[in-house]
CSV table of C-alpha atoms in Angstrom, one decimal:
chain,number,residue,atom,x,y,z
A,209,GLU,CA,55.2,-6.9,9.7
A,210,ASP,CA,52.5,-4.7,8.4
A,211,GLN,CA,49.1,-5.2,10.0
A,212,VAL,CA,45.5,-4.0,9.2
A,213,THR,CA,42.5,-4.4,11.5
A,214,GLN,CA,39.1,-3.4,10.4
A,215,SER,CA,36.0,-2.8,12.5
A,216,PRO,CA,33.2,-3.5,12.8
A,217,GLU,CA,33.2,-7.0,11.2
A,218,ALA,CA,29.7,-6.4,10.0
A,219,LEU,CA,27.4,-3.5,9.9
A,220,ARG,CA,23.7,-3.2,9.1
A,221,LEU,CA,22.3,0.2,8.3
A,222,GLN,CA,18.9,1.5,7.2
A,223,GLU,CA,18.8,3.4,4.0
A,224,GLY,CA,19.9,7.0,4.7
A,225,GLU,CA,21.6,6.1,8.0
A,226,SER,CA,25.1,7.5,7.9
A,227,SER,CA,28.0,5.7,9.5
A,228,SER,CA,31.8,5.1,9.5
A,229,LEU,CA,34.0,2.1,9.0
A,230,ASN,CA,37.4,1.9,10.7
A,231,CYS,CA,40.7,0.7,9.5
A,232,SER,CA,43.6,0.7,12.0
A,233,TYR,CA,47.1,-0.1,10.7
A,234,THR,CA,50.7,-0.5,11.5
A,235,VAL,CA,53.1,-0.3,8.6
A,236,SER,CA,56.8,0.2,8.0
A,237,GLY,CA,57.1,3.2,5.7
A,238,LEU,CA,53.6,3.9,4.5
A,239,ARG,CA,53.4,4.2,0.7
A,240,GLY,CA,49.7,4.3,0.6
A,241,LEU,CA,46.4,3.2,2.2
A,242,PHE,CA,43.8,1.8,0.0
A,243,TRP,CA,40.1,1.2,0.1
A,244,TYR,CA,38.3,-1.4,-2.0
A,245,ARG,CA,34.8,-2.6,-2.4
A,246,GLN,CA,34.1,-6.3,-3.0
A,247,ASP,CA,30.8,-7.8,-4.0
A,248,PRO,CA,30.1,-11.5,-3.4
A,249,GLY,CA,32.0,-13.7,-5.9
A,250,LYS,CA,33.8,-10.7,-7.5
A,251,GLY,CA,37.2,-9.2,-7.3
A,252,PRO,CA,37.9,-6.0,-5.3
A,253,GLU,CA,37.0,-2.7,-6.9
A,254,PHE,CA,39.3,0.2,-6.3
A,255,LEU,CA,37.9,3.1,-4.4
A,256,PHE,CA,40.6,5.4,-3.0
A,257,THR,CA,44.3,5.7,-2.3
A,258,LEU,CA,45.4,7.9,0.6
A,259,TYR,CA,49.1,8.8,1.1
A,260,SER,CA,49.5,11.0,4.1
A,261,ALA,CA,47.8,12.0,7.4
A,262,GLY,CA,45.2,14.6,6.9
A,263,GLU,CA,44.3,13.6,3.4
A,264,GLU,CA,40.7,13.1,2.4
A,265,LYS,CA,39.0,11.8,-0.7
A,266,GLU,CA,35.4,11.6,-1.8
A,267,LYS,CA,33.4,9.6,-4.3
A,268,GLU,CA,29.6,9.9,-4.3
A,269,ARG,CA,28.4,8.9,-0.9
A,270,LEU,CA,31.8,7.7,0.3
A,271,LYS,CA,34.6,9.8,2.0
A,272,ALA,CA,37.9,8.4,3.1
A,273,THR,CA,40.1,10.0,5.7
A,274,LEU,CA,43.6,9.2,7.0
A,275,THR,CA,45.5,9.7,10.3
A,276,LYS,CA,48.9,8.3,11.3
A,277,LYS,CA,47.2,5.3,12.8
A,278,GLU,CA,43.9,4.8,11.2
A,279,SER,CA,41.6,5.5,8.3
A,280,PHE,CA,37.8,6.0,8.2
A,281,LEU,CA,35.4,5.3,5.4
A,282,HIS,CA,32.4,7.5,6.0
A,283,ILE,CA,29.2,6.5,4.2
A,284,THR,CA,26.6,9.3,4.0
A,285,ALA,CA,23.0,8.5,3.4
A,286,PRO,CA,23.7,5.0,2.1
A,287,LYS,CA,21.5,3.2,-0.4
A,288,PRO,CA,20.9,-0.6,-0.7
A,289,GLU,CA,23.3,-0.7,-3.7
A,290,ASP,CA,26.1,0.3,-1.3
A,291,SER,CA,25.8,-3.1,0.4
A,292,ALA,CA,29.2,-4.9,-0.1
A,293,THR,CA,32.3,-5.8,1.8
A,294,TYR,CA,34.7,-2.9,2.2
A,295,LEU,CA,38.4,-3.8,2.3
A,296,CYS,CA,41.2,-1.7,3.6
A,297,ALA,CA,44.9,-2.3,2.7
A,298,VAL,CA,48.3,-0.7,3.2
A,299,SER,CA,51.4,-0.7,1.2
A,300,GLY,CA,54.8,-0.3,3.0
A,301,THR,CA,58.4,-0.4,2.1
A,302,ALA,CA,57.9,-3.8,0.4
A,303,SER,CA,55.4,-2.3,-2.0
A,304,LYS,CA,53.0,-5.2,-1.3
A,305,LEU,CA,49.4,-4.8,-0.2
A,306,THR,CA,48.4,-6.1,3.3
A,307,PHE,CA,44.7,-6.4,3.6
A,308,GLY,CA,42.3,-6.3,6.5
A,309,THR,CA,39.5,-8.8,6.8
A,310,GLY,CA,36.9,-6.3,5.7
A,311,THR,CA,33.6,-4.9,6.9
A,312,ARG,CA,30.5,-6.5,5.5
A,313,LEU,CA,28.0,-3.7,5.1
A,314,GLN,CA,24.3,-4.3,4.5
A,315,VAL,CA,21.9,-1.4,3.8
A,316,THR,CA,18.2,-2.2,4.1
A,317,LEU,CA,15.2,-0.2,2.9
B,271,GLY,CA,40.7,2.7,-17.5
B,272,ALA,CA,42.7,0.1,-15.5
B,273,VAL,CA,40.6,-3.0,-16.4
B,274,VAL,CA,41.9,-6.4,-15.6
B,275,SER,CA,40.3,-9.6,-16.8
B,276,GLN,CA,40.6,-13.2,-15.8
B,277,HIS,CA,39.7,-16.4,-17.5
B,278,PRO,CA,38.0,-18.7,-16.8
B,279,SER,CA,35.6,-17.3,-14.2
B,280,ARG,CA,34.8,-20.7,-12.9
B,281,VAL,CA,36.5,-24.1,-13.3
B,282,ILE,CA,35.8,-27.6,-12.0
B,283,CYS,CA,38.4,-30.3,-12.3
B,284,LYS,CA,39.3,-33.7,-11.1
B,285,SER,CA,41.9,-34.3,-8.5
B,286,GLY,CA,45.4,-34.8,-10.0
B,287,THR,CA,44.8,-32.6,-13.1
B,288,SER,CA,46.3,-29.2,-13.8
B,289,VAL,CA,44.4,-26.0,-14.3
B,290,LYS,CA,45.6,-22.7,-15.9
B,291,ILE,CA,44.2,-19.3,-15.1
B,292,GLU,CA,44.9,-16.3,-17.3
B,293,CYS,CA,45.1,-12.7,-16.1
B,294,ARG,CA,45.1,-9.9,-18.6
B,295,SER,CA,45.5,-6.1,-18.3
B,296,LEU,CA,43.2,-4.8,-21.0
B,297,ASP,CA,44.0,-1.1,-21.3
B,298,PHE,CA,47.4,-0.7,-19.8
B,299,GLN,CA,50.7,-2.5,-19.7
B,300,ALA,CA,51.5,-4.1,-16.4
B,301,THR,CA,55.1,-4.9,-15.5
B,302,THR,CA,54.0,-6.3,-12.2
B,303,MET,CA,51.0,-8.6,-11.5
B,304,PHE,CA,50.0,-10.3,-8.3
B,305,TRP,CA,48.1,-13.5,-7.5
B,306,TYR,CA,45.9,-13.8,-4.5
B,307,ARG,CA,43.9,-16.5,-2.9
B,308,GLN,CA,40.7,-15.8,-0.9
B,309,PHE,CA,38.9,-18.2,1.4
B,310,PRO,CA,35.2,-17.7,2.3
B,311,LYS,CA,34.6,-14.7,4.4
B,312,LYS,CA,38.4,-14.2,4.7
B,313,SER,CA,40.7,-11.5,3.3
B,314,LEU,CA,43.0,-11.8,0.4
B,315,MET,CA,46.2,-13.7,0.8
B,316,LEU,CA,49.1,-12.8,-1.5
B,317,MET,CA,50.5,-15.9,-3.1
B,318,ALA,CA,53.1,-14.4,-5.5
B,319,THR,CA,54.3,-11.4,-7.3
B,320,SER,CA,54.8,-11.8,-11.1
B,321,ASN,CA,57.2,-9.6,-13.0
B,322,GLU,CA,57.3,-9.5,-16.8
B,323,GLY,CA,60.3,-11.4,-18.1
B,324,SER,CA,61.6,-12.7,-14.8
B,325,LYS,CA,60.8,-15.4,-12.3
B,326,ALA,CA,57.9,-14.9,-9.9
B,327,THR,CA,58.5,-14.1,-6.2
B,328,TYR,CA,56.5,-16.4,-4.0
B,329,GLU,CA,55.3,-15.6,-0.5
B,330,GLN,CA,56.4,-17.8,2.4
B,331,GLY,CA,54.5,-21.1,2.6
B,332,VAL,CA,53.4,-21.0,-1.1
B,333,GLU,CA,54.8,-24.0,-3.1
B,334,LYS,CA,56.3,-22.7,-6.3
B,335,ASP,CA,56.2,-26.1,-7.9
B,336,LYS,CA,52.5,-26.3,-7.1
B,337,PHE,CA,51.5,-22.9,-8.3
B,338,LEU,CA,53.4,-22.1,-11.5
B,339,ILE,CA,53.4,-18.5,-12.6
B,340,ASN,CA,54.4,-17.1,-16.0
B,341,HIS,CA,54.4,-13.5,-17.0
B,342,ALA,CA,55.4,-13.7,-20.6
B,343,SER,CA,54.1,-10.3,-21.8
B,344,LEU,CA,53.2,-6.9,-20.4
B,345,THR,CA,49.5,-7.7,-20.5
B,346,LEU,CA,49.4,-11.4,-19.6
B,347,SER,CA,50.2,-13.5,-16.5
B,348,THR,CA,49.2,-17.1,-16.0
B,349,LEU,CA,48.8,-19.2,-12.9
B,350,THR,CA,48.9,-23.0,-13.3
B,351,VAL,CA,47.7,-25.1,-10.4
B,352,THR,CA,49.5,-28.4,-10.9
B,353,SER,CA,48.2,-31.8,-9.7
B,354,ALA,CA,45.3,-30.1,-8.1
B,355,HIS,CA,43.7,-31.5,-4.9
B,356,PRO,CA,40.5,-30.6,-3.1
B,357,GLU,CA,42.4,-28.4,-0.7
B,358,ASP,CA,43.4,-26.2,-3.6
B,359,SER,CA,39.7,-25.3,-4.1
B,360,SER,CA,39.5,-21.6,-3.6
B,361,PHE,CA,38.8,-18.2,-5.2
B,362,TYR,CA,41.9,-17.0,-7.0
B,363,ILE,CA,42.2,-13.3,-7.9
B,364,CYS,CA,44.9,-11.5,-9.9
B,365,SER,CA,45.8,-7.9,-9.8
B,366,ALA,CA,48.0,-5.5,-11.8
B,367,ARG,CA,49.7,-2.2,-11.2
B,368,ASP,CA,49.6,0.5,-13.8
B,369,PRO,CA,53.1,2.0,-13.8
B,370,TRP,CA,51.8,5.2,-15.5
B,371,ALA,CA,48.9,5.8,-13.1
B,372,GLY,CA,49.3,8.6,-10.5
B,373,SER,CA,49.5,6.0,-7.7
B,374,PRO,CA,52.3,3.4,-8.4
B,375,ASP,CA,51.2,1.0,-5.7
B,376,THR,CA,47.5,1.0,-6.5
B,377,GLN,CA,46.5,-2.5,-7.7
B,378,TYR,CA,43.6,-3.1,-10.0
B,379,PHE,CA,41.9,-6.5,-9.6
B,380,GLY,CA,40.4,-9.0,-11.9
B,381,PRO,CA,37.0,-10.6,-11.3
B,382,GLY,CA,38.4,-13.7,-9.9
B,383,THR,CA,38.4,-17.5,-10.7
B,384,ARG,CA,36.5,-20.0,-8.6
B,385,LEU,CA,38.4,-23.3,-8.7
B,386,THR,CA,36.6,-26.4,-7.4
B,387,VAL,CA,38.7,-29.7,-7.3
B,388,LEU,CA,36.7,-32.8,-7.0
């Protein structure tokens, strides 16, 4: 059974204070690892797909990296508008997404 | 690109009634759509996979007679919650895969529907 564990559960940063979110996973036949952003009361917004260990992708202040056991979402110099829940998911041989419980990020002035 | 819409965004109904939620892919054709349920401060739980022109595949523990799914076209899937009860109150989110996107497993999510059963 595919499993995803995210840490920390919640993170509070000051504006400009860089940090990383962790996603540990076990999956049978990784087809992709996905990062989404979810605002309260909204559906998840797609950020990145990573396919293999060593791969990195960037978008504005976000950078996602992947190893064989975990993925990191690095947030550089965050702004208050980056406040959201960040979800990690994996797709295995069943081609279905298994989600973690997310990291709730709050960025304060 | 890859925009998914849901309607309604919010619905309140009485116990025992049925509620239909629509999920549409606006700028692509989706042969496969998914329905999720999300409880407060919890992650997304896959309920069923909807394939155009065929019967939906339900996850273990999800009552197929309770949650009716129809995927009649390449841009529309519907979820009907039949004989709704207060325990069915939840946030329902659909997603769709764009078969022509560079990443075949990437799912694009709708904005969600908040169902409250009184």
